[in-house]
N, CA, C and O atoms as CSV, one atom per row, in Angstrom:
chain,resi,resn,atom,element,x,y,z
A,1,UNK,N,N,-6.177,-4.214,-14.914
A,1,UNK,CA,C,-4.377,-4.155,-13.540
A,1,UNK,C,C,-4.783,-2.443,-13.694
A,1,UNK,O,O,-5.269,-1.922,-14.698
A,2,UNK,N,N,-4.460,-1.813,-12.501
A,2,UNK,CA,C,-4.369,-0.599,-11.951
A,2,UNK,C,C,-3.237,0.955,-11.747
A,2,UNK,O,O,-2.612,1.233,-10.724
A,3,UNK,N,N,-3.260,1.861,-13.223
A,3,UNK,CA,C,-2.527,3.123,-13.646
A,3,UNK,C,C,-2.474,3.279,-12.537
A,3,UNK,O,O,-3.244,2.802,-11.703
A,4,UNK,N,N,-1.095,4.322,-12.253
A,4,UNK,CA,C,-1.475,5.734,-11.311
A,4,UNK,C,C,-2.711,5.860,-11.657
A,4,UNK,O,O,-3.578,5.469,-10.875
A,5,UNK,N,N,-3.080,6.459,-12.960
A,5,UNK,CA,C,-4.025,7.349,-12.770
A,5,UNK,C,C,-5.072,6.697,-12.288
A,5,UNK,O,O,-5.565,7.233,-11.295
A,6,UNK,N,N,-5.602,5.675,-12.670
A,6,UNK,CA,C,-6.473,4.933,-11.642
A,6,UNK,C,C,-5.764,4.912,-9.894
A,6,UNK,O,O,-5.955,3.740,-9.571
A,7,UNK,N,N,-5.454,5.228,-9.347
A,7,UNK,CA,C,-4.801,4.672,-8.186
A,7,UNK,C,C,-5.200,6.118,-7.569
A,7,UNK,O,O,-5.686,6.153,-6.438
A,8,UNK,N,N,-5.018,7.177,-8.224
A,8,UNK,CA,C,-5.325,8.756,-8.255
A,8,UNK,C,C,-6.964,9.081,-7.901
A,8,UNK,O,O,-7.419,9.708,-6.944
A,9,UNK,N,N,-7.771,8.338,-9.175
A,9,UNK,CA,C,-8.516,8.381,-9.271
A,9,UNK,C,C,-9.760,7.940,-7.521
A,9,UNK,O,O,-10.661,8.549,-6.945
A,10,UNK,N,N,-9.214,6.890,-7.363
A,10,UNK,CA,C,-9.710,5.533,-6.468
A,10,UNK,C,C,-9.244,6.423,-4.897
A,10,UNK,O,O,-10.015,6.464,-3.938
A,11,UNK,N,N,-8.189,6.926,-4.895
A,11,UNK,CA,C,-8.030,6.894,-3.374
A,11,UNK,C,C,-8.498,8.598,-3.443
A,11,UNK,O,O,-8.598,9.023,-2.292
A,12,UNK,N,N,-8.723,9.379,-4.205
A,12,UNK,CA,C,-9.270,10.908,-3.889
A,12,UNK,C,C,-10.709,10.354,-3.622
A,12,UNK,O,O,-11.487,11.216,-3.212
A,13,UNK,N,N,-11.068,9.479,-3.724
A,13,UNK,CA,C,-12.383,9.385,-3.229
A,13,UNK,C,C,-13.336,8.329,-1.304
A,13,UNK,O,O,-14.287,8.296,-0.523
A,14,UNK,N,N,-11.835,7.674,-1.748
A,14,UNK,CA,C,-11.993,7.811,0.120
A,14,UNK,C,C,-11.794,9.019,1.025
A,14,UNK,O,O,-11.048,9.972,1.253
A,15,UNK,N,N,-13.333,8.172,1.546
A,15,UNK,CA,C,-14.034,9.094,3.104
A,15,UNK,C,C,-12.683,9.097,4.053
A,15,UNK,O,O,-12.762,9.894,4.987
A,16,UNK,N,N,-11.506,8.370,3.976
A,16,UNK,CA,C,-11.196,8.151,5.260
A,16,UNK,C,C,-9.553,9.124,5.841
A,16,UNK,O,O,-8.463,9.048,5.273
A,17,UNK,N,N,-9.842,9.879,6.964
A,17,UNK,CA,C,-8.705,10.263,7.169
A,17,UNK,C,C,-7.251,10.069,6.567
A,17,UNK,O,O,-6.753,8.980,6.852
A,18,UNK,N,N,-6.374,11.016,5.692
A,18,UNK,CA,C,-5.234,10.179,5.687
A,18,UNK,C,C,-4.438,9.931,6.474
A,18,UNK,O,O,-3.590,9.131,6.078
A,19,UNK,N,N,-4.260,10.508,8.105
A,19,UNK,CA,C,-3.361,10.718,9.103
A,19,UNK,C,C,-3.306,9.076,9.468
A,19,UNK,O,O,-2.347,8.567,10.048
A,20,UNK,N,N,-4.671,8.225,8.965
A,20,UNK,CA,C,-4.752,6.883,9.655
A,20,UNK,C,C,-4.431,5.907,8.833
A,20,UNK,O,O,-4.392,4.730,9.194
A,21,UNK,N,N,-4.177,6.299,7.675
A,21,UNK,CA,C,-3.895,5.239,6.702
A,21,UNK,C,C,-2.821,5.300,5.672
A,21,UNK,O,O,-2.912,6.464,5.282
A,22,UNK,N,N,-1.522,4.545,4.767
A,22,UNK,CA,C,-1.027,4.734,3.921
A,22,UNK,C,C,-1.214,4.216,2.766
A,22,UNK,O,O,-1.785,3.156,3.026
A,23,UNK,N,N,-1.047,4.317,1.179
A,23,UNK,CA,C,-0.279,3.377,0.678
A,23,UNK,C,C,0.968,2.992,1.058
A,23,UNK,O,O,1.772,3.531,1.819
A,24,UNK,N,N,1.030,1.782,0.296
A,24,UNK,CA,C,2.026,0.642,0.231
A,24,UNK,C,C,1.722,-0.304,-0.637
A,24,UNK,O,O,0.896,-0.245,-1.548
A,25,UNK,N,N,2.950,-1.864,-0.095
A,25,UNK,CA,C,3.339,-2.001,-1.427
A,25,UNK,C,C,2.847,-1.693,-2.713
A,25,UNK,O,O,2.721,-0.537,-3.116
A,26,UNK,N,N,2.547,-2.768,-3.409
A,26,UNK,CA,C,3.159,-3.211,-5.082
A,26,UNK,C,C,1.641,-0.949,-5.786
A,26,UNK,O,O,1.349,-0.707,-6.957
A,27,UNK,N,N,1.323,-0.277,-4.882
A,27,UNK,CA,C,0.469,0.636,-5.230
A,27,UNK,C,C,1.571,1.594,-4.632
A,27,UNK,O,O,2.124,2.080,-5.618
A,28,UNK,N,N,1.895,1.875,-3.995
A,28,UNK,CA,C,3.321,3.155,-3.582
A,28,UNK,C,C,4.132,2.689,-4.563
A,28,UNK,O,O,4.472,3.756,-5.075
A,29,UNK,N,N,4.768,1.702,-5.283
A,29,UNK,CA,C,5.653,1.480,-6.145
A,29,UNK,C,C,5.067,1.814,-7.464
A,29,UNK,O,O,5.835,2.384,-8.239
A,30,UNK,N,N,3.796,1.562,-7.900
A,30,UNK,CA,C,2.960,2.646,-8.974
A,30,UNK,C,C,3.307,4.100,-8.454
A,30,UNK,O,O,4.261,4.820,-8.748
A,31,UNK,N,N,2.471,4.269,-7.776
A,31,UNK,CA,C,2.548,5.829,-7.219
A,31,UNK,C,C,4.209,6.667,-7.365
A,31,UNK,O,O,4.503,7.697,-7.972
A,32,UNK,N,N,4.883,5.933,-6.717
A,32,UNK,CA,C,5.987,6.750,-7.275
A,32,UNK,C,C,6.982,6.380,-8.777
A,32,UNK,O,O,8.093,6.902,-8.872
A,33,UNK,N,N,6.516,5.550,-9.774
A,33,UNK,CA,C,6.520,5.307,-10.829
A,33,UNK,C,C,7.643,4.039,-10.507
A,33,UNK,O,O,7.743,3.754,-11.700
A,34,UNK,N,N,8.092,3.559,-10.184
A,34,UNK,CA,C,8.776,2.315,-9.708
A,34,UNK,C,C,8.388,0.754,-11.527
A,34,UNK,O,O,8.989,0.057,-12.345
A,35,UNK,N,N,6.681,1.232,-10.956
A,35,UNK,CA,C,5.694,0.190,-11.992
A,35,UNK,C,C,5.088,1.141,-12.460
A,35,UNK,O,O,4.867,2.342,-12.314
A,36,UNK,N,N,4.714,-0.390,-13.538
A,36,UNK,CA,C,3.418,0.876,-14.561
A,36,UNK,C,C,2.217,0.211,-13.498
A,36,UNK,O,O,1.353,0.966,-13.051
A,37,UNK,N,N,2.227,-0.910,-13.216
A,37,UNK,CA,C,0.730,-0.756,-12.770
A,37,UNK,C,C,0.082,-1.884,-11.402
A,37,UNK,O,O,1.055,-2.595,-11.153
A,38,UNK,N,N,-0.720,-2.183,-10.761
A,38,UNK,CA,C,-0.867,-3.562,-9.637
A,38,UNK,C,C,-1.933,-3.582,-9.648
A,38,UNK,O,O,-2.630,-2.597,-9.891
A,39,UNK,N,N,-2.206,-4.325,-9.476
A,39,UNK,CA,C,-3.566,-5.586,-9.484
A,39,UNK,C,C,-4.454,-5.130,-8.313
A,39,UNK,O,O,-5.484,-5.785,-8.156
A,40,UNK,N,N,-4.165,-3.871,-7.266
A,40,UNK,CA,C,-5.185,-3.867,-6.253
A,40,UNK,C,C,-4.300,-3.169,-5.261
A,40,UNK,O,O,-3.121,-3.323,-4.941
A,41,UNK,N,N,-5.093,-2.489,-4.943
A,41,UNK,CA,C,-4.944,-0.810,-3.337
A,41,UNK,C,C,-4.285,-1.381,-2.493
A,41,UNK,O,O,-5.010,-1.996,-1.711
A,42,UNK,N,N,-3.231,-1.466,-2.283
A,42,UNK,CA,C,-2.091,-1.717,-0.286
A,42,UNK,C,C,-2.135,-0.751,0.192
A,42,UNK,O,O,-1.704,0.281,-0.321
A,43,UNK,N,N,-2.701,-0.837,1.369
A,43,UNK,CA,C,-3.159,0.435,2.052
A,43,UNK,C,C,-3.028,-0.364,3.327
A,43,UNK,O,O,-3.796,-1.293,3.577
A,44,UNK,N,N,-1.812,0.093,4.325
A,44,UNK,CA,C,-1.498,0.271,6.468
A,44,UNK,C,C,-2.459,1.088,6.845
A,44,UNK,O,O,-2.958,2.164,6.516
A,45,UNK,N,N,-2.553,0.372,7.522
A,45,UNK,CA,C,-3.816,1.203,8.146
A,45,UNK,C,C,-2.716,0.929,9.736
A,45,UNK,O,O,-1.786,0.147,9.937
A,46,UNK,N,N,-3.609,2.348,10.934
A,46,UNK,CA,C,-3.816,2.769,12.132
A,46,UNK,C,C,-5.050,1.511,12.961
A,46,UNK,O,O,-6.030,0.829,12.660
A,47,UNK,N,N,-4.114,1.843,14.215
A,47,UNK,CA,C,-5.664,0.780,15.151
A,47,UNK,C,C,-7.089,1.299,14.522
A,47,UNK,O,O,-7.986,0.705,13.924
A,48,UNK,N,N,-6.835,3.197,15.068
A,48,UNK,CA,C,-8.042,4.139,15.044
A,48,UNK,C,C,-8.730,3.987,13.304
A,48,UNK,O,O,-9.832,4.393,12.933
A,49,UNK,N,N,-7.929,3.448,12.668
A,49,UNK,CA,C,-8.824,3.624,11.491
A,49,UNK,C,C,-9.724,2.137,11.668
A,49,UNK,O,O,-10.949,2.208,11.575
A,50,UNK,N,N,-9.109,0.882,11.910
A,50,UNK,CA,C,-8.690,-0.734,12.679
A,50,UNK,C,C,-10.275,-0.426,12.591
A,50,UNK,O,O,-10.827,-0.563,11.499
A,51,UNK,N,N,-11.174,0.075,13.960
A,51,UNK,CA,C,-11.872,0.644,14.718
A,51,UNK,C,C,-12.987,0.469,14.181
A,51,UNK,O,O,-13.989,-0.230,14.337
A,52,UNK,N,N,-12.531,1.402,13.383
A,52,UNK,CA,C,-14.078,2.541,12.285
A,52,UNK,C,C,-14.198,1.550,10.940
A,52,UNK,O,O,-15.192,1.641,10.218
A,53,UNK,N,N,-13.447,0.882,10.734
A,53,UNK,CA,C,-13.106,-0.448,9.000
A,53,UNK,C,C,-14.727,-1.397,9.120
A,53,UNK,O,O,-15.723,-1.701,8.462
A,54,UNK,N,N,-13.830,-1.617,11.011
A,54,UNK,CA,C,-14.775,-2.690,11.012
A,54,UNK,C,C,-16.119,-2.683,11.618
A,54,UNK,O,O,-16.462,-3.563,12.409
A,55,UNK,N,N,-16.835,-1.777,11.291
A,55,UNK,CA,C,-18.046,-1.402,11.822
A,55,UNK,C,C,-18.935,-0.941,10.492
A,55,UNK,O,O,-20.158,-0.867,10.377
A,56,UNK,N,N,-17.814,-0.638,9.467
A,56,UNK,CA,C,-18.631,-1.076,8.468
A,56,UNK,C,C,-18.831,-2.445,7.805
A,56,UNK,O,O,-18.128,-3.455,7.839
A,57,UNK,N,N,-20.322,-2.113,7.017
A,57,UNK,CA,C,-21.232,-3.196,6.423
A,57,UNK,C,C,-20.481,-3.800,5.065
A,57,UNK,O,O,-20.608,-4.925,4.581
A,58,UNK,N,N,-19.939,-3.071,4.762
A,58,UNK,CA,C,-19.035,-3.574,3.829
A,58,UNK,C,C,-17.444,-4.484,4.061
A,58,UNK,O,O,-17.278,-5.196,3.071
A,59,UNK,N,N,-16.772,-4.571,4.646
A,59,UNK,CA,C,-15.909,-4.463,4.692
A,59,UNK,C,C,-15.423,-6.196,5.226
A,59,UNK,O,O,-15.443,-6.215,6.456
A,60,UNK,N,N,-15.185,-7.001,4.889
A,60,UNK,CA,C,-14.413,-8.382,5.516
A,60,UNK,C,C,-12.990,-8.496,5.358
A,60,UNK,O,O,-11.956,-8.245,4.740
A,61,UNK,N,N,-13.664,-9.090,6.410
A,61,UNK,CA,C,-11.539,-9.406,7.268
A,61,UNK,C,C,-11.422,-10.484,7.483
A,61,UNK,O,O,-12.247,-11.071,8.183
A,62,UNK,N,N,-9.941,-11.341,6.741
A,62,UNK,CA,C,-9.519,-11.773,6.916
A,62,UNK,C,C,-8.353,-12.239,8.324
A,62,UNK,O,O,-7.714,-11.221,8.593
A,63,UNK,N,N,-8.016,-13.153,9.040
A,63,UNK,CA,C,-6.912,-13.796,9.510
A,63,UNK,C,C,-5.722,-14.207,8.415
A,63,UNK,O,O,-5.984,-14.898,7.431
A,64,UNK,N,N,-3.820,-13.488,8.822
A,64,UNK,CA,C,-3.576,-14.328,7.553
A,64,UNK,C,C,-2.472,-15.069,8.730
A,64,UNK,O,O,-2.492,-14.756,9.921
A,65,UNK,N,N,-1.705,-15.905,8.254
A,65,UNK,CA,C,-1.378,-15.729,8.761
A,65,UNK,C,C,0.008,-15.049,9.803
A,65,UNK,O,O,0.231,-13.856,9.599
A,66,UNK,N,N,0.612,-15.524,10.522
A,66,UNK,CA,C,0.952,-14.719,11.705
A,66,UNK,C,C,0.517,-13.428,12.422
A,66,UNK,O,O,1.211,-12.534,12.908
A,67,UNK,N,N,-1.500,-13.646,12.324
A,67,UNK,CA,C,-2.487,-13.577,12.564
A,67,UNK,C,C,-2.022,-12.303,12.410
A,67,UNK,O,O,-1.365,-11.912,13.375
A,68,UNK,N,N,-2.165,-11.429,11.395
A,68,UNK,CA,C,-2.373,-10.207,10.479
A,68,UNK,C,C,-3.992,-10.206,10.020
A,68,UNK,O,O,-4.925,-10.985,9.828
A,69,UNK,N,N,-3.588,-8.483,9.973
A,69,UNK,CA,C,-5.516,-8.784,10.334
A,69,UNK,C,C,-5.045,-7.459,8.618
A,69,UNK,O,O,-4.306,-6.491,8.441
A,70,UNK,N,N,-6.319,-8.514,7.526
A,70,UNK,CA,C,-6.791,-8.356,5.726
A,70,UNK,C,C,-7.861,-7.264,6.164
A,70,UNK,O,O,-8.390,-7.305,7.275
A,71,UNK,N,N,-8.137,-6.313,5.248
A,71,UNK,CA,C,-9.829,-5.861,5.588
A,71,UNK,C,C,-9.793,-5.512,4.301
A,71,UNK,O,O,-9.077,-4.710,3.701
A,72,UNK,N,N,-10.907,-6.418,3.849
A,72,UNK,CA,C,-10.986,-5.608,1.882
A,72,UNK,C,C,-12.177,-5.141,1.620
A,72,UNK,O,O,-13.004,-5.706,2.336
A,73,UNK,N,N,-12.633,-4.385,0.939
A,73,UNK,CA,C,-13.900,-3.262,0.871
A,73,UNK,C,C,-14.117,-4.119,-0.251
A,73,UNK,O,O,-13.262,-4.301,-1.117
A,74,UNK,N,N,-15.590,-4.809,-0.248
A,74,UNK,CA,C,-16.620,-5.480,-0.714
A,74,UNK,C,C,-16.639,-4.558,-2.238
A,74,UNK,O,O,-16.821,-3.341,-2.270
A,75,UNK,N,N,-16.415,-5.411,-3.440
A,75,UNK,CA,C,-16.414,-5.206,-4.911
A,75,UNK,C,C,-15.496,-3.243,-4.547
A,75,UNK,O,O,-15.983,-2.112,-4.533
A,76,UNK,N,N,-14.119,-3.746,-4.330
A,76,UNK,CA,C,-13.614,-2.458,-4.917
A,76,UNK,C,C,-12.066,-3.582,-4.869
A,76,UNK,O,O,-12.094,-4.781,-4.592
A,77,UNK,N,N,-10.696,-2.687,-5.256
A,77,UNK,CA,C,-9.927,-3.195,-5.558
A,77,UNK,C,C,-8.420,-3.124,-4.271
A,77,UNK,O,O,-7.205,-3.308,-4.346
A,78,UNK,N,N,-9.776,-2.612,-2.773
A,78,UNK,CA,C,-9.005,-2.258,-1.610
A,78,UNK,C,C,-8.898,-3.349,-0.516
A,78,UNK,O,O,-9.771,-3.968,0.092
A,79,UNK,N,N,-7.383,-3.391,-0.455
A,79,UNK,CA,C,-7.161,-4.509,0.596
A,79,UNK,C,C,-6.159,-3.344,1.606
A,79,UNK,O,O,-5.350,-2.511,1.199
A,80,UNK,N,N,-6.503,-3.609,2.792
A,80,UNK,CA,C,-5.961,-2.888,4.209
A,80,UNK,C,C,-4.848,-3.613,5.001
A,80,UNK,O,O,-5.286,-3.357,6.123
A,81,UNK,N,N,-3.833,-4.265,5.212
A,81,UNK,CA,C,-3.070,-5.095,6.084
A,81,UNK,C,C,-2.650,-4.377,6.908
A,81,UNK,O,O,-2.033,-3.366,6.573
A,82,UNK,N,N,-2.839,-4.657,8.070
A,82,UNK,CA,C,-1.975,-4.190,8.948
A,82,UNK,C,C,-0.579,-4.198,9.551
A,82,UNK,O,O,-0.234,-3.811,10.668
A,83,UNK,N,N,0.231,-4.782,8.461
A,83,UNK,CA,C,1.804,-5.229,9.006
A,83,UNK,C,C,2.602,-5.202,8.745
A,83,UNK,O,O,3.500,-5.647,9.460
A,84,UNK,N,N,1.807,-3.275,7.048
A,84,UNK,CA,C,2.946,-2.552,6.509
A,84,UNK,C,C,3.472,-1.816,7.277
A,84,UNK,O,O,2.858,-0.769,7.073
A,85,UNK,N,N,4.217,-1.610,8.061
A,85,UNK,CA,C,4.309,-0.367,8.679
A,85,UNK,C,C,4.993,0.067,7.970
A,85,UNK,O,O,5.312,-0.620,7.000
A,86,UNK,N,N,5.605,1.574,8.140
A,86,UNK,CA,C,6.493,2.446,7.397
A,86,UNK,C,C,6.737,3.860,8.623
A,86,UNK,O,O,6.114,4.454,9.503
A,87,UNK,N,N,8.528,3.858,7.723
A,87,UNK,CA,C,9.183,4.758,8.658
A,87,UNK,C,C,9.047,6.159,8.460
A,87,UNK,O,O,9.542,6.893,9.315
A,88,UNK,N,N,8.247,6.849,7.118
A,88,UNK,CA,C,7.870,7.710,6.083
A,88,UNK,C,C,6.955,7.633,5.943
A,88,UNK,O,O,6.363,6.563,6.084
A,89,UNK,N,N,6.073,9.343,5.404
A,89,UNK,CA,C,5.514,8.801,5.073
A,89,UNK,C,C,5.031,10.231,3.685
A,89,UNK,O,O,4.401,11.238,4.008
A,90,UNK,N,N,5.549,9.933,2.103
A,90,UNK,CA,C,5.309,11.102,1.966
A,90,UNK,C,C,4.507,11.043,0.658
A,90,UNK,O,O,4.396,10.017,-0.014
A,91,UNK,N,N,3.714,12.747,0.220
A,91,UNK,CA,C,2.991,12.550,0.152
A,91,UNK,C,C,2.780,12.896,-1.312
A,91,UNK,O,O,3.558,13.825,-1.534
A,92,UNK,N,N,2.114,12.606,-2.408
A,92,UNK,CA,C,2.715,12.253,-4.120
A,92,UNK,C,C,1.046,12.237,-4.131
A,92,UNK,O,O,0.344,11.366,-3.617
A,93,UNK,N,N,0.476,13.716,-5.027
A,93,UNK,CA,C,-0.711,13.888,-5.264
A,93,UNK,C,C,-2.022,14.044,-4.495
A,93,UNK,O,O,-3.217,13.935,-4.774
A,94,UNK,N,N,-1.321,14.336,-3.441
A,94,UNK,CA,C,-2.169,14.298,-1.887
A,94,UNK,C,C,-2.335,12.972,-0.968
A,94,UNK,O,O,-2.815,12.834,0.158
A,95,UNK,N,N,-1.616,11.827,-2.093
A,95,UNK,CA,C,-1.933,11.435,-1.155
A,95,UNK,C,C,-0.507,10.255,-0.209
A,95,UNK,O,O,0.468,9.921,-0.883
A,96,UNK,N,N,-0.582,9.908,0.883
A,96,UNK,CA,C,0.305,9.480,2.474
A,96,UNK,C,C,0.070,7.704,1.390
A,96,UNK,O,O,-0.773,6.869,1.062
A,97,UNK,N,N,1.920,8.164,1.227
A,97,UNK,CA,C,2.506,6.623,0.270
A,97,UNK,C,C,3.986,6.569,1.133
A,97,UNK,O,O,4.789,7.500,1.206
A,98,UNK,N,N,4.074,5.701,1.540
A,98,UNK,CA,C,4.621,4.805,2.407
A,98,UNK,C,C,5.907,5.198,1.812
A,98,UNK,O,O,5.888,5.781,0.728
A,99,UNK,N,N,7.613,4.810,2.713
A,99,UNK,CA,C,9.010,5.090,1.962
A,99,UNK,C,C,9.383,4.377,1.380
A,99,UNK,O,O,9.617,3.256,1.831
A,100,UNK,N,N,9.675,4.812,-0.282
A,100,UNK,CA,C,10.109,3.642,-0.508
A,100,UNK,C,C,11.370,2.470,0.439
A,100,UNK,O,O,11.460,1.345,-0.054
A,101,UNK,N,N,11.778,2.601,1.020
A,101,UNK,CA,C,12.502,2.014,2.202
A,101,UNK,C,C,12.384,0.882,2.435
A,101,UNK,O,O,12.947,-0.183,2.180
A,102,UNK,N,N,10.809,1.583,3.449
A,102,UNK,CA,C,10.214,0.626,5.064
A,102,UNK,C,C,9.778,-0.185,3.518
A,102,UNK,O,O,10.588,-1.106,3.416
A,103,UNK,N,N,8.767,-0.206,2.215
A,103,UNK,CA,C,8.727,-0.814,0.872
A,103,UNK,C,C,9.064,-2.097,0.690
A,103,UNK,O,O,8.585,-3.230,0.729
A,104,UNK,N,N,10.700,-1.142,0.340
A,104,UNK,CA,C,11.916,-3.186,0.002
A,104,UNK,C,C,11.939,-3.257,1.695
A,104,UNK,O,O,10.827,-3.727,1.934
A,105,UNK,N,N,12.703,-3.012,3.174
A,105,UNK,CA,C,12.821,-4.012,3.508
A,105,UNK,C,C,11.317,-5.146,4.287
A,105,UNK,O,O,11.503,-6.295,4.689
A,106,UNK,N,N,9.732,-4.306,4.322
A,106,UNK,CA,C,8.661,-5.234,4.180
A,106,UNK,C,C,8.841,-6.360,3.277
A,106,UNK,O,O,8.638,-7.554,3.499
A,107,UNK,N,N,9.449,-5.519,1.733
A,107,UNK,CA,C,9.589,-7.643,1.036
A,107,UNK,C,C,10.867,-8.242,0.769
A,107,UNK,O,O,11.185,-9.165,0.020
A,108,UNK,N,N,11.665,-7.362,1.708
A,108,UNK,CA,C,12.936,-8.667,1.999
A,108,UNK,C,C,12.157,-9.664,3.421
A,108,UNK,O,O,12.208,-10.867,3.678
A,109,UNK,N,N,11.596,-8.713,3.986
A,109,UNK,CA,C,11.062,-9.899,4.757
A,109,UNK,C,C,9.987,-11.061,4.349
A,109,UNK,O,O,9.965,-12.232,4.728
A,110,UNK,N,N,9.111,-10.385,3.467
A,110,UNK,CA,C,8.428,-11.187,2.682
A,110,UNK,C,C,8.796,-12.465,1.978
A,110,UNK,O,O,8.283,-13.578,1.855
A,111,UNK,N,N,10.556,-11.496,1.313
A,111,UNK,CA,C,10.804,-12.585,0.007
A,111,UNK,C,C,10.276,-13.706,-0.902
A,111,UNK,O,O,10.971,-14.527,-1.501
A,112,UNK,N,N,9.039,-13.618,-0.907
A,112,UNK,CA,C,8.275,-14.296,-2.277
A,112,UNK,C,C,8.961,-13.241,-3.662
A,112,UNK,O,O,9.171,-12.040,-3.832
A,113,UNK,N,N,9.169,-14.794,-4.628
A,113,UNK,CA,C,9.506,-14.260,-6.153
A,113,UNK,C,C,8.780,-12.709,-6.298
A,113,UNK,O,O,9.350,-11.715,-6.748
A,114,UNK,N,N,7.677,-12.762,-5.904
A,114,UNK,CA,C,7.239,-11.358,-6.946
A,114,UNK,C,C,8.385,-9.897,-5.904
A,114,UNK,O,O,9.043,-8.936,-6.302
A,115,UNK,N,N,8.151,-10.362,-4.773
A,115,UNK,CA,C,8.867,-9.200,-3.522
A,115,UNK,C,C,10.171,-8.613,-4.448
A,115,UNK,O,O,10.273,-7.492,-4.946
A,116,UNK,N,N,11.088,-9.695,-4.507
A,116,UNK,CA,C,12.308,-9.525,-4.941
A,116,UNK,C,C,13.000,-9.369,-6.402
A,116,UNK,O,O,14.096,-9.188,-6.932
A,117,UNK,N,N,11.837,-9.533,-6.652
A,117,UNK,CA,C,12.078,-8.541,-8.447
A,117,UNK,C,C,11.451,-7.579,-8.148
A,117,UNK,O,O,12.045,-6.718,-8.797
A,118,UNK,N,N,10.334,-6.863,-7.409
A,118,UNK,CA,C,10.568,-4.953,-6.950
A,118,UNK,C,C,11.099,-4.866,-6.287
A,118,UNK,O,O,11.457,-3.694,-6.174
A,119,UNK,N,N,11.607,-5.666,-5.385
A,119,UNK,CA,C,13.032,-4.624,-4.554
A,119,UNK,C,C,14.401,-4.570,-5.956
A,119,UNK,O,O,14.830,-3.474,-6.319
A,120,UNK,N,N,14.955,-5.961,-6.625
A,120,UNK,CA,C,15.580,-5.435,-8.237
A,120,UNK,C,C,15.429,-4.099,-8.418
A,120,UNK,O,O,16.343,-3.330,-8.120
A,121,UNK,N,N,13.385,-3.345,-9.309
A,121,UNK,CA,C,12.902,-2.743,-9.326
A,121,UNK,C,C,13.413,-1.416,-8.685
A,121,UNK,O,O,14.147,-0.584,-9.218
A,122,UNK,N,N,12.985,-1.394,-7.690
A,122,UNK,CA,C,13.588,-0.590,-6.544
A,122,UNK,C,C,14.521,-0.075,-6.143
A,122,UNK,O,O,14.333,1.101,-5.833
A,123,UNK,N,N,16.101,-0.678,-5.914
A,123,UNK,CA,C,17.140,-0.676,-6.886
A,123,UNK,C,C,17.281,-0.086,-7.929
A,123,UNK,O,O,18.249,0.673,-7.950
A,124,UNK,N,N,16.690,-0.139,-8.806
A,124,UNK,CA,C,17.184,0.322,-9.899
A,124,UNK,C,C,17.090,1.625,-9.915
A,124,UNK,O,O,17.901,2.490,-10.243
A,125,UNK,N,N,14.946,1.729,-9.137
A,125,UNK,CA,C,15.007,3.306,-9.277
A,125,UNK,C,C,15.711,4.460,-8.880
A,125,UNK,O,O,15.905,5.551,-9.416
A,126,UNK,N,N,16.289,3.587,-7.034
A,126,UNK,CA,C,16.671,4.995,-6.779
A,126,UNK,C,C,17.732,4.747,-7.450
A,126,UNK,O,O,17.643,5.723,-8.195
A,127,UNK,N,N,19.125,3.972,-7.955
A,127,UNK,CA,C,20.018,4.755,-8.653
A,127,UNK,C,C,19.820,5.199,-9.699
A,127,UNK,O,O,20.771,5.314,-10.472
A,128,UNK,N,N,18.458,5.620,-10.105
A,128,UNK,CA,C,18.615,6.748,-11.764
A,128,UNK,C,C,18.142,7.842,-11.044
A,128,UNK,O,O,18.448,8.981,-11.397
A,129,UNK,N,N,17.402,7.624,-10.033
A,129,UNK,CA,C,17.030,8.808,-8.980
A,129,UNK,C,C,18.547,10.309,-8.485
A,129,UNK,O,O,18.628,11.529,-8.625
A,130,UNK,N,N,19.684,8.910,-7.745
A,130,UNK,CA,C,20.511,9.164,-7.649
A,130,UNK,C,C,21.561,9.432,-8.515
A,130,UNK,O,O,22.588,9.215,-7.872
A,131,UNK,N,N,21.870,9.835,-9.777
A,131,UNK,CA,C,22.130,10.078,-10.814
A,131,UNK,C,C,22.115,11.850,-11.303
A,131,UNK,O,O,22.399,12.174,-12.456
C-alpha cells in the first residue's frame, strides 16, 4: 500500500509534462487526505501523453470495458486511465491532482462498492472542511 509520502516520492520521479496528466481516483483521495493509503497510482492523461506512452517499451496497454484505454508501466504501481476526466486540477505538493468533485462524479458513474465507500469518505471530508 502507498501512503501520501510514497505517492509524492514516486510522482516526483515521473518525467512526463505535468500539463499532460493528473492524479485521480484513490490516489487523489490520498493526496487530499481523504484516505490514508492506496494500492496503486491512478493517472488521467491527455491524448498527447498517450501518443508518448505507446512508444515506450515498458508500457502495457489494455482495452477495458467501454473501449477505455489503461496503460500500465511495467514493474511499477502506475496506471494511466483515459476516462478519468476532470473539470479542475489542483496542485498539491507540486503534483497535478483532479478535483474532489470530478472524482466523486466518476465514482458515482462507476458505482462499485469501493467507489460508494469513497464517495461517503469524500462527503465526510468536505463536510469537515466547510466547518
